[in-house]
Amino acid sequence: MMTYDHGGTTGRAVLALDIGGTKLAAGVVREDGTALSFVSCPTEGQEGPDAVLDRLFTLGASALSDAGIEAARADGPLIGCGVGCGGPLDSAAGVLIAPPHLPGWLNIPVTALAQDAYGLPAVLDNDGTAGAAGEWRFGAGRGSRHLVYLTVSTGIGGGVVIDGRTYRGAAGNGGEPGHVTVRSEGRRCRGCGRTGCLEAYASGTSIAERAGEAMRHAAERGESTTLAAVPPPTAADVARAAREGDKLASRVWDETVDALAGGLTSIINLWEPEIVVLGGGVLRSGDQLLLPLREKVAHLAMGPAADAARIMPAEAGDLAGVLGAAAIAFERLAAGSSRPGVSPATPAPAVRPVPPVTARPPAGPHPRTAPVS
């Protein structure tokens, strides 16, 4: 499990920033995975990149202050800054190209702006890639050489570690498990516009949408469901109602498990990982999802691949974005290069469990935070 600790830093550390569609987060993370600070605030992406990045960099300054670290001290513990965000992006150049969860953000030079803000070298990576690196380096995948990571939340993202090396693909955006096709003529995917994607069937958004559609059809047939008391239902509502025996919710949940099992089977057959790590809000359902999923994948996947892969819950929790951004910073900056490289990160020693963390908004402007132009 990950560690959250307000104690002083020893050894190297990084400032880690996460740009989500609904939440920004920042923290200072040591090389063993200990988070010395953690803060978050709403993204408010409609305000545009200038305002959001100004808020993000102020948040990072607050994280540094909480950890008792000055960014620009040459003799300090910081080796740089890692930033995670949904793509598409150019990780080598540090540019956000056109992330769909941030409409209007086109070709934003995030790492150059972060370097100006803190006087530190900075790197940018896809948040799914960062999440995979974080779980491999600090979490459920520690000690493994081949890992697949999926975050099943509003959408479905993820990443891959092959032979101890983070995989990015030819253009830097490789490893998109949410867009594996599970139904060739199926539902349209909100994320990419194609049809039949895993994300269109197993994301939290899809679970809620399919439940709403099923409720409308049930009402036309005069069928009842306990979900009618909580319109519009969320994925958590569907999971709860299915546990309580609601037939409509159970059908939606079973379809979700089937789709996720189909997608995972293809992914496992392709990569043959030692471990598949699942994170995100939908995983709060615990064994309600994991137990039937493991059973179905064991039945569907090819023998050697099915025998090799363990399906495990992620360990990062609320710190996932920050620890992922930290992992890619250590991987790329500790080796002396900000470009995505081939040098594998060294798995950290075991760390203590994470106590609950209360997110809070950032403090006022920090003197080292430069305005975004």
PDB file of N, CA and C in Angstrom, residues 76-155:
ATOM      1  N   GLY A  76      18.610  20.994  -2.600  1.00  0.00           N
ATOM      2  CA  GLY A  76      17.403  20.377  -2.067  1.00  0.00           C
ATOM      3  C   GLY A  76      17.174  18.982  -2.615  1.00  0.00           C
ATOM      4  N   PRO A  77      16.128  18.294  -2.125  1.00  0.00           N
ATOM      5  CA  PRO A  77      15.875  16.907  -2.534  1.00  0.00           C
ATOM      6  C   PRO A  77      15.180  16.772  -3.882  1.00  0.00           C
ATOM      7  N   LEU A  78      14.575  17.847  -4.389  1.00  0.00           N
ATOM      8  CA  LEU A  78      13.782  17.727  -5.605  1.00  0.00           C
ATOM      9  C   LEU A  78      14.653  17.506  -6.834  1.00  0.00           C
ATOM     10  N   ILE A  79      14.291  16.502  -7.651  1.00  0.00           N
ATOM     11  CA  ILE A  79      14.990  16.301  -8.917  1.00  0.00           C
ATOM     12  C   ILE A  79      14.160  16.795 -10.095  1.00  0.00           C
ATOM     13  N   GLY A  80      12.888  17.110  -9.875  1.00  0.00           N
ATOM     14  CA  GLY A  80      12.076  17.619 -10.962  1.00  0.00           C
ATOM     15  C   GLY A  80      10.600  17.490 -10.695  1.00  0.00           C
ATOM     16  N   CYS A  81       9.828  17.661 -11.767  1.00  0.00           N
ATOM     17  CA  CYS A  81       8.367  17.682 -11.697  1.00  0.00           C
ATOM     18  C   CYS A  81       7.798  16.724 -12.736  1.00  0.00           C
ATOM     19  N   GLY A  82       6.853  15.898 -12.339  1.00  0.00           N
ATOM     20  CA  GLY A  82       6.140  15.012 -13.252  1.00  0.00           C
ATOM     21  C   GLY A  82       4.695  15.437 -13.382  1.00  0.00           C
ATOM     22  N   VAL A  83       4.160  15.408 -14.603  1.00  0.00           N
ATOM     23  CA  VAL A  83       2.779  15.813 -14.853  1.00  0.00           C
ATOM     24  C   VAL A  83       2.071  14.682 -15.593  1.00  0.00           C
ATOM     25  N   GLY A  84       0.921  14.284 -15.095  1.00  0.00           N
ATOM     26  CA  GLY A  84       0.096  13.285 -15.761  1.00  0.00           C
ATOM     27  C   GLY A  84      -1.194  13.901 -16.258  1.00  0.00           C
ATOM     28  N   CYS A  85      -1.613  13.541 -17.475  1.00  0.00           N
ATOM     29  CA  CYS A  85      -2.863  14.050 -18.038  1.00  0.00           C
ATOM     30  C   CYS A  85      -3.342  13.080 -19.110  1.00  0.00           C
ATOM     31  N   GLY A  86      -4.632  13.026 -19.324  1.00  0.00           N
ATOM     32  CA  GLY A  86      -5.161  12.222 -20.411  1.00  0.00           C
ATOM     33  C   GLY A  86      -4.708  12.763 -21.760  1.00  0.00           C
ATOM     34  N   GLY A  87      -4.468  11.872 -22.708  1.00  0.00           N
ATOM     35  CA  GLY A  87      -4.002  12.273 -24.042  1.00  0.00           C
ATOM     36  C   GLY A  87      -5.169  12.553 -24.973  1.00  0.00           C
ATOM     37  N   PRO A  88      -4.825  12.742 -26.267  1.00  0.00           N
ATOM     38  CA  PRO A  88      -3.497  12.538 -26.857  1.00  0.00           C
ATOM     39  C   PRO A  88      -2.528  13.649 -26.494  1.00  0.00           C
ATOM     40  N   LEU A  89      -1.248  13.251 -26.387  1.00  0.00           N
ATOM     41  CA  LEU A  89      -0.200  14.187 -26.034  1.00  0.00           C
ATOM     42  C   LEU A  89       1.109  13.727 -26.653  1.00  0.00           C
ATOM     43  N   ASP A  90       2.067  14.629 -26.677  1.00  0.00           N
ATOM     44  CA  ASP A  90       3.422  14.326 -27.130  1.00  0.00           C
ATOM     45  C   ASP A  90       4.293  14.306 -25.887  1.00  0.00           C
ATOM     46  N   SER A  91       4.573  13.098 -25.374  1.00  0.00           N
ATOM     47  CA  SER A  91       5.292  13.006 -24.103  1.00  0.00           C
ATOM     48  C   SER A  91       6.737  13.463 -24.240  1.00  0.00           C
ATOM     49  N   ALA A  92       7.357  13.247 -25.406  1.00  0.00           N
ATOM     50  CA  ALA A  92       8.746  13.666 -25.591  1.00  0.00           C
ATOM     51  C   ALA A  92       8.869  15.185 -25.586  1.00  0.00           C
ATOM     52  N   ALA A  93       7.936  15.868 -26.261  1.00  0.00           N
ATOM     53  CA  ALA A  93       7.974  17.335 -26.329  1.00  0.00           C
ATOM     54  C   ALA A  93       7.296  17.983 -25.136  1.00  0.00           C
ATOM     55  N   GLY A  94       6.515  17.211 -24.376  1.00  0.00           N
ATOM     56  CA  GLY A  94       5.815  17.776 -23.221  1.00  0.00           C
ATOM     57  C   GLY A  94       4.628  18.628 -23.592  1.00  0.00           C
ATOM     58  N   VAL A  95       3.925  18.238 -24.665  1.00  0.00           N
ATOM     59  CA  VAL A  95       2.817  19.046 -25.188  1.00  0.00           C
ATOM     60  C   VAL A  95       1.510  18.259 -25.135  1.00  0.00           C
ATOM     61  N   LEU A  96       0.474  18.888 -24.559  1.00  0.00           N
ATOM     62  CA  LEU A  96      -0.875  18.342 -24.636  1.00  0.00           C
ATOM     63  C   LEU A  96      -1.447  18.699 -26.000  1.00  0.00           C
ATOM     64  N   ILE A  97      -1.840  17.690 -26.782  1.00  0.00           N
ATOM     65  CA  ILE A  97      -2.266  17.947 -28.156  1.00  0.00           C
ATOM     66  C   ILE A  97      -3.735  18.357 -28.217  1.00  0.00           C
ATOM     67  N   ALA A  98      -4.621  17.487 -27.750  1.00  0.00           N
ATOM     68  CA  ALA A  98      -6.057  17.807 -27.788  1.00  0.00           C
ATOM     69  C   ALA A  98      -6.817  16.828 -26.909  1.00  0.00           C
ATOM     70  N   PRO A  99      -6.658  16.881 -25.585  1.00  0.00           N
ATOM     71  CA  PRO A  99      -7.343  15.926 -24.701  1.00  0.00           C
ATOM     72  C   PRO A  99      -8.855  16.137 -24.721  1.00  0.00           C
ATOM     73  N   PRO A 100      -9.646  15.092 -25.007  1.00  0.00           N
ATOM     74  CA  PRO A 100     -11.094  15.273 -25.098  1.00  0.00           C
ATOM     75  C   PRO A 100     -11.755  15.686 -23.793  1.00  0.00           C
ATOM     76  N   HIS A 101     -11.128  15.374 -22.651  1.00  0.00           N
ATOM     77  CA  HIS A 101     -11.727  15.766 -21.378  1.00  0.00           C
ATOM     78  C   HIS A 101     -11.448  17.225 -21.045  1.00  0.00           C
ATOM     79  N   LEU A 102     -10.660  17.899 -21.894  1.00  0.00           N
ATOM     80  CA  LEU A 102     -10.378  19.327 -21.710  1.00  0.00           C
ATOM     81  C   LEU A 102     -10.600  20.033 -23.050  1.00  0.00           C
ATOM     82  N   PRO A 103     -11.845  20.235 -23.441  1.00  0.00           N
ATOM     83  CA  PRO A 103     -12.140  20.846 -24.750  1.00  0.00           C
ATOM     84  C   PRO A 103     -11.474  22.207 -24.906  1.00  0.00           C
ATOM     85  N   GLY A 104     -10.907  22.422 -26.081  1.00  0.00           N
ATOM     86  CA  GLY A 104     -10.264  23.695 -26.357  1.00  0.00           C
ATOM     87  C   GLY A 104      -8.792  23.754 -25.997  1.00  0.00           C
ATOM     88  N   TRP A 105      -8.276  22.717 -25.343  1.00  0.00           N
ATOM     89  CA  TRP A 105      -6.849  22.664 -25.019  1.00  0.00           C
ATOM     90  C   TRP A 105      -6.106  22.092 -26.221  1.00  0.00           C
ATOM     91  N   LEU A 106      -5.487  22.926 -26.996  1.00  0.00           N
ATOM     92  CA  LEU A 106      -4.806  22.491 -28.213  1.00  0.00           C
ATOM     93  C   LEU A 106      -3.334  22.877 -28.151  1.00  0.00           C
ATOM     94  N   ASN A 107      -2.474  21.859 -28.221  1.00  0.00           N
ATOM     95  CA  ASN A 107      -1.026  22.065 -28.294  1.00  0.00           C
ATOM     96  C   ASN A 107      -0.506  22.964 -27.165  1.00  0.00           C
ATOM     97  N   ILE A 108      -0.812  22.564 -25.943  1.00  0.00           N
ATOM     98  CA  ILE A 108      -0.388  23.323 -24.761  1.00  0.00           C
ATOM     99  C   ILE A 108       0.966  22.801 -24.276  1.00  0.00           C
ATOM    100  N   PRO A 109       2.010  23.653 -24.224  1.00  0.00           N
ATOM    101  CA  PRO A 109       3.361  23.208 -23.820  1.00  0.00           C
ATOM    102  C   PRO A 109       3.491  23.080 -22.299  1.00  0.00           C
ATOM    103  N   VAL A 110       2.898  22.044 -21.757  1.00  0.00           N
ATOM    104  CA  VAL A 110       2.774  21.921 -20.305  1.00  0.00           C
ATOM    105  C   VAL A 110       4.125  21.865 -19.607  1.00  0.00           C
ATOM    106  N   THR A 111       5.056  21.069 -20.113  1.00  0.00           N
ATOM    107  CA  THR A 111       6.320  20.947 -19.387  1.00  0.00           C
ATOM    108  C   THR A 111       7.110  22.252 -19.407  1.00  0.00           C
ATOM    109  N   ALA A 112       7.081  22.980 -20.520  1.00  0.00           N
ATOM    110  CA  ALA A 112       7.788  24.268 -20.565  1.00  0.00           C
ATOM    111  C   ALA A 112       7.204  25.239 -19.542  1.00  0.00           C
ATOM    112  N   LEU A 113       5.878  25.233 -19.412  1.00  0.00           N
ATOM    113  CA  LEU A 113       5.228  26.110 -18.449  1.00  0.00           C
ATOM    114  C   LEU A 113       5.539  25.685 -17.018  1.00  0.00           C
ATOM    115  N   ALA A 114       5.576  24.369 -16.766  1.00  0.00           N
ATOM    116  CA  ALA A 114       5.914  23.885 -15.425  1.00  0.00           C
ATOM    117  C   ALA A 114       7.359  24.235 -15.074  1.00  0.00           C
ATOM    118  N   GLN A 115       8.250  24.096 -16.034  1.00  0.00           N
ATOM    119  CA  GLN A 115       9.650  24.459 -15.795  1.00  0.00           C
ATOM    120  C   GLN A 115       9.794  25.939 -15.461  1.00  0.00           C
ATOM    121  N   ASP A 116       9.043  26.781 -16.154  1.00  0.00           N
ATOM    122  CA  ASP A 116       9.071  28.211 -15.849  1.00  0.00           C
ATOM    123  C   ASP A 116       8.510  28.490 -14.455  1.00  0.00           C
ATOM    124  N   ALA A 117       7.461  27.741 -14.072  1.00  0.00           N
ATOM    125  CA  ALA A 117       6.804  27.992 -12.794  1.00  0.00           C
ATOM    126  C   ALA A 117       7.681  27.630 -11.602  1.00  0.00           C
ATOM    127  N   TYR A 118       8.438  26.535 -11.719  1.00  0.00           N
ATOM    128  CA  TYR A 118       9.150  26.021 -10.551  1.00  0.00           C
ATOM    129  C   TYR A 118      10.667  26.050 -10.678  1.00  0.00           C
ATOM    130  N   GLY A 119      11.197  26.328 -11.852  1.00  0.00           N
ATOM    131  CA  GLY A 119      12.641  26.267 -12.027  1.00  0.00           C
ATOM    132  C   GLY A 119      13.186  24.863 -11.917  1.00  0.00           C
ATOM    133  N   LEU A 120      12.371  23.880 -12.319  1.00  0.00           N
ATOM    134  CA  LEU A 120      12.743  22.474 -12.243  1.00  0.00           C
ATOM    135  C   LEU A 120      12.578  21.817 -13.609  1.00  0.00           C
ATOM    136  N   PRO A 121      13.358  20.796 -13.938  1.00  0.00           N
ATOM    137  CA  PRO A 121      13.063  20.011 -15.131  1.00  0.00           C
ATOM    138  C   PRO A 121      11.718  19.320 -14.956  1.00  0.00           C
ATOM    139  N   ALA A 122      10.953  19.185 -16.039  1.00  0.00           N
ATOM    140  CA  ALA A 122       9.611  18.616 -15.947  1.00  0.00           C
ATOM    141  C   ALA A 122       9.368  17.638 -17.084  1.00  0.00           C
ATOM    142  N   VAL A 123       8.498  16.664 -16.838  1.00  0.00           N
ATOM    143  CA  VAL A 123       8.110  15.687 -17.857  1.00  0.00           C
ATOM    144  C   VAL A 123       6.595  15.529 -17.826  1.00  0.00           C
ATOM    145  N   LEU A 124       6.039  15.159 -18.979  1.00  0.00           N
ATOM    146  CA  LEU A 124       4.600  14.945 -19.140  1.00  0.00           C
ATOM    147  C   LEU A 124       4.366  13.550 -19.679  1.00  0.00           C
ATOM    148  N   ASP A 125       3.354  12.862 -19.172  1.00  0.00           N
ATOM    149  CA  ASP A 125       2.982  11.553 -19.696  1.00  0.00           C
ATOM    150  C   ASP A 125       1.480  11.364 -19.594  1.00  0.00           C
ATOM    151  N   ASN A 126       0.982  10.451 -20.422  1.00  0.00           N
ATOM    152  CA  ASN A 126      -0.412  10.047 -20.363  1.00  0.00           C
ATOM    153  C   ASN A 126      -0.736   9.543 -18.961  1.00  0.00           C
ATOM    154  N   ASP A 127      -1.884   9.923 -18.413  1.00  0.00           N
ATOM    155  CA  ASP A 127      -2.196   9.540 -17.036  1.00  0.00           C
ATOM    156  C   ASP A 127      -2.365   8.030 -16.871  1.00  0.00           C
ATOM    157  N   GLY A 128      -2.802   7.332 -17.943  1.00  0.00           N
ATOM    158  CA  GLY A 128      -2.886   5.876 -17.868  1.00  0.00           C
ATOM    159  C   GLY A 128      -1.511   5.247 -17.807  1.00  0.00           C
ATOM    160  N   THR A 129      -0.592   5.736 -18.629  1.00  0.00           N
ATOM    161  CA  THR A 129       0.795   5.275 -18.587  1.00  0.00           C
ATOM    162  C   THR A 129       1.406   5.553 -17.219  1.00  0.00           C
ATOM    163  N   ALA A 130       1.140   6.757 -16.708  1.00  0.00           N
ATOM    164  CA  ALA A 130       1.645   7.114 -15.387  1.00  0.00           C
ATOM    165  C   ALA A 130       1.062   6.208 -14.314  1.00  0.00           C
ATOM    166  N   GLY A 131      -0.244   5.901 -14.412  1.00  0.00           N
ATOM    167  CA  GLY A 131      -0.869   5.019 -13.438  1.00  0.00           C
ATOM    168  C   GLY A 131      -0.246   3.640 -13.428  1.00  0.00           C
ATOM    169  N   ALA A 132       0.061   3.120 -14.627  1.00  0.00           N
ATOM    170  CA  ALA A 132       0.724   1.815 -14.722  1.00  0.00           C
ATOM    171  C   ALA A 132       2.091   1.867 -14.064  1.00  0.00           C
ATOM    172  N   ALA A 133       2.853   2.934 -14.349  1.00  0.00           N
ATOM    173  CA  ALA A 133       4.178   3.077 -13.757  1.00  0.00           C
ATOM    174  C   ALA A 133       4.091   3.193 -12.238  1.00  0.00           C
ATOM    175  N   GLY A 134       3.067   3.917 -11.754  1.00  0.00           N
ATOM    176  CA  GLY A 134       2.903   4.084 -10.319  1.00  0.00           C
ATOM    177  C   GLY A 134       2.596   2.783  -9.603  1.00  0.00           C
ATOM    178  N   GLU A 135       1.674   1.992 -10.152  1.00  0.00           N
ATOM    179  CA  GLU A 135       1.336   0.714  -9.513  1.00  0.00           C
ATOM    180  C   GLU A 135       2.480  -0.284  -9.636  1.00  0.00           C
ATOM    181  N   TRP A 136       3.240  -0.204 -10.724  1.00  0.00           N
ATOM    182  CA  TRP A 136       4.379  -1.110 -10.890  1.00  0.00           C
ATOM    183  C   TRP A 136       5.508  -0.749  -9.933  1.00  0.00           C
ATOM    184  N   ARG A 137       5.762   0.528  -9.795  1.00  0.00           N
ATOM    185  CA  ARG A 137       6.885   0.969  -8.969  1.00  0.00           C
ATOM    186  C   ARG A 137       6.554   0.967  -7.487  1.00  0.00           C
ATOM    187  N   PHE A 138       5.340   1.407  -7.126  1.00  0.00           N
ATOM    188  CA  PHE A 138       5.008   1.642  -5.727  1.00  0.00           C
ATOM    189  C   PHE A 138       3.911   0.713  -5.175  1.00  0.00           C
ATOM    190  N   GLY A 139       3.098   0.101  -6.036  1.00  0.00           N
ATOM    191  CA  GLY A 139       1.863  -0.496  -5.548  1.00  0.00           C
ATOM    192  C   GLY A 139       1.696  -1.983  -5.779  1.00  0.00           C
ATOM    193  N   ALA A 140       0.534  -2.356  -6.314  1.00  0.00           N
ATOM    194  CA  ALA A 140       0.163  -3.767  -6.431  1.00  0.00           C
ATOM    195  C   ALA A 140       1.074  -4.554  -7.353  1.00  0.00           C
ATOM    196  N   GLY A 141       1.758  -3.863  -8.260  1.00  0.00           N
ATOM    197  CA  GLY A 141       2.626  -4.554  -9.216  1.00  0.00           C
ATOM    198  C   GLY A 141       4.079  -4.615  -8.818  1.00  0.00           C
ATOM    199  N   ARG A 142       4.417  -4.204  -7.604  1.00  0.00           N
ATOM    200  CA  ARG A 142       5.817  -4.228  -7.175  1.00  0.00           C
ATOM    201  C   ARG A 142       6.398  -5.632  -7.297  1.00  0.00           C
ATOM    202  N   GLY A 143       7.590  -5.708  -7.892  1.00  0.00           N
ATOM    203  CA  GLY A 143       8.262  -6.995  -8.029  1.00  0.00           C
ATOM    204  C   GLY A 143       7.929  -7.725  -9.309  1.00  0.00           C
ATOM    205  N   SER A 144       6.930  -7.249 -10.070  1.00  0.00           N
ATOM    206  CA  SER A 144       6.580  -7.911 -11.327  1.00  0.00           C
ATOM    207  C   SER A 144       7.403  -7.335 -12.469  1.00  0.00           C
ATOM    208  N   ARG A 145       7.411  -8.032 -13.604  1.00  0.00           N
ATOM    209  CA  ARG A 145       8.089  -7.519 -14.791  1.00  0.00           C
ATOM    210  C   ARG A 145       7.094  -7.185 -15.898  1.00  0.00           C
ATOM    211  N   HIS A 146       5.914  -7.793 -15.871  1.00  0.00           N
ATOM    212  CA  HIS A 146       4.931  -7.569 -16.926  1.00  0.00           C
ATOM    213  C   HIS A 146       3.593  -7.227 -16.266  1.00  0.00           C
ATOM    214  N   LEU A 147       3.099  -6.025 -16.525  1.00  0.00           N
ATOM    215  CA  LEU A 147       1.895  -5.533 -15.845  1.00  0.00           C
ATOM    216  C   LEU A 147       0.995  -4.802 -16.830  1.00  0.00           C
ATOM    217  N   VAL A 148      -0.303  -5.011 -16.670  1.00  0.00           N
ATOM    218  CA  VAL A 148      -1.315  -4.215 -17.367  1.00  0.00           C
ATOM    219  C   VAL A 148      -2.150  -3.521 -16.304  1.00  0.00           C
ATOM    220  N   TYR A 149      -2.401  -2.231 -16.520  1.00  0.00           N
ATOM    221  CA  TYR A 149      -3.165  -1.429 -15.558  1.00  0.00           C
ATOM    222  C   TYR A 149      -4.384  -0.834 -16.243  1.00  0.00           C
ATOM    223  N   LEU A 150      -5.544  -0.951 -15.615  1.00  0.00           N
ATOM    224  CA  LEU A 150      -6.759  -0.309 -16.090  1.00  0.00           C
ATOM    225  C   LEU A 150      -7.377   0.482 -14.952  1.00  0.00           C
ATOM    226  N   THR A 151      -7.792   1.696 -15.261  1.00  0.00           N
ATOM    227  CA  THR A 151      -8.590   2.464 -14.319  1.00  0.00           C
ATOM    228  C   THR A 151     -10.001   2.539 -14.883  1.00  0.00           C
ATOM    229  N   VAL A 152     -10.951   1.985 -14.145  1.00  0.00           N
ATOM    230  CA  VAL A 152     -12.334   1.881 -14.594  1.00  0.00           C
ATOM    231  C   VAL A 152     -13.132   2.911 -13.805  1.00  0.00           C
ATOM    232  N   SER A 153     -13.364   4.038 -14.428  1.00  0.00           N
ATOM    233  CA  SER A 153     -13.988   5.157 -13.732  1.00  0.00           C
ATOM    234  C   SER A 153     -14.966   5.833 -14.675  1.00  0.00           C
ATOM    235  N   THR A 154     -14.939   7.167 -14.745  1.00  0.00           N
ATOM    236  CA  THR A 154     -15.794   7.877 -15.694  1.00  0.00           C
ATOM    237  C   THR A 154     -15.583   7.330 -17.099  1.00  0.00           C
ATOM    238  N   GLY A 155     -14.316   7.131 -17.466  1.00  0.00           N
ATOM    239  CA  GLY A 155     -13.928   6.416 -18.681  1.00  0.00           C
ATOM    240  C   GLY A 155     -13.070   5.243 -18.278  1.00  0.00           C
TER     241      GLY A 155
END
